[in-house]
Amino acid sequence: LQLIFAGLLCVAQSDLGYGTALYHAIITSSTVGLGDIEIHEPCAKWIATVHILATVGLLAETLSLASSLYTEHGKLVERMQLIMRRNDPMLFEQLQRSHHEAIEDWRTKHPGSRLQYRPPSFSRRNGRGDRSVEGEEHTGRAEEKAMDKASINQSIRST
């Protein structure tokens, strides 16, 4: 594009050499516009005006596109990292192990306790609103579901 406009400037203004016209085209399109080269022919002024409008608009569009692509790439990388963290088998294993260790720790500290912990998200997934451990029988009897206030307070103090 610069080469074409430089050639047109050479033809329109005969006292400009091709190198000078190319220099003018590059400086003008980069929006620096030093003003060290004077365009005095009316036809050359029109060519320079069209050149400025075309190249500055093209530069703005190119920078806008590059910025959009950079932002989109950043979002995709962030999303990919989130998905990788979510699907990391070792992380899932560690979380599962921590969950099971916490349950076993509770059972050793409170032997004979009927209180079972199940995170709410897991309870909702298996269709039950209770916090019982999956695989254990849920009887529905009130005396098995709740402990009296004294034993709850004792459990809290011992932890």
Coordinates of C-alpha atoms in Angstrom, one line a residue:
L1 CA 0.0 0.0 0.0
Q2 CA 2.8 2.4 0.9
L3 CA 4.6 1.6 -2.4
I4 CA 1.5 2.3 -4.4
F5 CA 0.9 5.7 -2.8
A6 CA 4.6 6.6 -3.1
G7 CA 4.4 5.9 -6.8
L8 CA 1.3 7.9 -7.2
L9 CA 2.9 10.9 -5.3
C10 CA 5.9 10.7 -7.7
V11 CA 3.7 10.9 -10.7
A12 CA 1.5 13.7 -9.3
Q13 CA 4.4 15.8 -8.1
S14 CA 7.3 15.5 -10.5
D15 CA 10.0 17.1 -8.2
L16 CA 9.6 14.3 -5.6
G17 CA 11.9 11.3 -6.1
Y18 CA 10.5 7.8 -5.3
G19 CA 12.6 7.4 -2.1
T20 CA 11.4 10.8 -0.8
A21 CA 7.8 9.9 -1.7
L22 CA 8.1 6.5 0.0
Y23 CA 9.6 8.3 3.1
H24 CA 6.6 10.7 3.1
A25 CA 4.2 7.8 2.8
I26 CA 5.7 5.9 5.7
I27 CA 6.0 8.9 8.0
T28 CA 2.4 10.0 7.2
S29 CA 0.9 6.6 7.7
S30 CA 2.6 6.2 11.0
T31 CA 0.7 9.4 12.1
V32 CA 4.0 11.1 12.9
G33 CA 3.8 13.5 10.0
L34 CA 7.0 15.5 10.4
G35 CA 6.2 18.0 7.8
D36 CA 9.7 18.1 6.3
I37 CA 8.4 17.3 2.8
E38 CA 6.1 19.8 1.2
I39 CA 3.4 18.7 -1.1
H40 CA 2.4 21.7 -3.3
E41 CA 0.6 20.2 -6.4
P42 CA -3.2 20.0 -5.9
C43 CA -3.4 16.4 -7.3
A44 CA -0.6 15.3 -5.0
K45 CA -2.5 16.9 -2.0
W46 CA -5.6 14.8 -2.9
I47 CA -3.5 11.6 -3.2
A48 CA -1.8 12.4 0.2
T49 CA -5.3 13.1 1.8
V50 CA -6.6 9.7 0.5
H51 CA -3.4 8.1 1.7
I52 CA -3.7 9.5 5.2
L53 CA -7.4 8.5 5.5
A54 CA -6.7 5.0 4.2
T55 CA -3.6 4.2 6.2
V56 CA -4.6 5.8 9.5
G57 CA -8.0 4.1 9.4
L58 CA -6.2 0.8 8.5
L59 CA -3.7 1.3 11.3
A60 CA -6.5 2.0 13.8
E61 CA -8.5 -1.1 12.7
T62 CA -5.3 -3.3 12.9
L63 CA -4.5 -2.1 16.4
S64 CA -8.1 -2.6 17.5
L65 CA -8.1 -6.1 16.1
A66 CA -4.8 -6.9 17.7
S67 CA -6.1 -5.6 21.1
S68 CA -9.3 -7.7 20.7
L69 CA -7.4 -10.8 19.9
Y70 CA -5.0 -10.3 22.8
T71 CA -7.9 -9.8 25.2
E72 CA -9.7 -12.9 23.9
H73 CA -6.5 -14.9 24.1
G74 CA -6.1 -13.9 27.7
K75 CA -9.7 -15.0 28.5
L76 CA -9.2 -18.3 26.8
V77 CA -5.9 -19.0 28.6
E78 CA -7.6 -18.1 31.9
R79 CA -10.5 -20.4 31.1
M80 CA -8.2 -23.2 30.1
Q81 CA -6.2 -22.9 33.3
L82 CA -9.5 -23.0 35.3
I83 CA -10.6 -26.1 33.4
M84 CA -7.2 -27.8 33.9
R85 CA -7.3 -27.1 37.6
R86 CA -10.9 -28.5 37.8
N87 CA -9.9 -31.6 35.9
D88 CA -6.6 -32.2 37.5
P89 CA -6.8 -35.9 38.6
M90 CA -4.1 -35.4 41.3
L91 CA -6.0 -32.5 42.8
F92 CA -9.2 -34.4 42.7
E93 CA -7.5 -37.3 44.5
Q94 CA -6.0 -35.0 47.1
L95 CA -9.4 -33.5 47.8
Q96 CA -11.1 -36.9 48.0
R97 CA -8.3 -38.1 50.3
S98 CA -8.7 -35.0 52.5
H99 CA -12.5 -35.6 52.7
H100 CA -12.1 -39.2 53.6
E101 CA -9.4 -38.4 56.2
A102 CA -11.6 -35.8 57.8
I103 CA -14.4 -38.3 58.1
E104 CA -12.1 -40.9 59.6
D105 CA -10.7 -38.3 62.0
W106 CA -14.2 -37.4 63.1
R107 CA -15.1 -41.1 63.6
T108 CA -11.9 -41.8 65.7
K109 CA -12.5 -38.7 67.9
H110 CA -16.2 -39.5 68.3
P111 CA -16.6 -43.3 68.4
G112 CA -20.2 -44.4 68.3
S113 CA -21.5 -41.1 67.1
R114 CA -24.3 -41.2 64.6
L115 CA -23.5 -37.8 63.2
Q116 CA -22.3 -38.1 59.6
Y117 CA -21.1 -35.3 57.4
R118 CA -21.8 -35.0 53.7
P119 CA -21.1 -31.7 51.9
P120 CA -24.4 -30.1 50.7
S121 CA -23.4 -30.2 47.0
F122 CA -23.0 -34.0 47.2
S123 CA -26.3 -34.5 49.1
R124 CA -28.2 -32.5 46.4
R125 CA -26.6 -34.6 43.7
N126 CA -27.8 -37.9 45.1
G127 CA -31.3 -36.5 45.6
R128 CA -31.3 -36.4 49.3
G129 CA -31.4 -33.3 51.5
D130 CA -29.7 -34.9 54.5
R131 CA -26.0 -35.0 55.3
S132 CA -25.6 -38.7 55.5
V133 CA -22.7 -40.5 53.9
E134 CA -23.6 -42.2 50.6
G135 CA -24.1 -45.9 51.0
E136 CA -25.3 -45.7 54.6
E137 CA -28.9 -46.5 55.3
H138 CA -31.1 -43.6 56.2
T139 CA -33.8 -44.7 58.6
G140 CA -35.8 -41.6 59.0
R141 CA -36.3 -42.1 62.8
A142 CA -36.0 -38.9 64.8
E143 CA -34.0 -40.5 67.6
E144 CA -31.3 -41.6 65.2
K145 CA -31.2 -38.3 63.3
A146 CA -30.5 -36.0 66.2
M147 CA -28.4 -36.0 69.3
D148 CA -29.5 -34.3 72.4
K149 CA -28.2 -30.9 73.3
A150 CA -25.7 -32.1 75.9
S151 CA -23.9 -34.5 73.7
I152 CA -23.6 -31.9 70.9
N153 CA -22.1 -29.4 73.4
Q154 CA -19.7 -32.2 74.6
S155 CA -18.7 -33.0 71.0
I156 CA -18.0 -29.3 70.3
R157 CA -15.8 -29.0 73.5
S158 CA -13.8 -32.1 72.8
T159 CA -12.8 -30.9 69.3

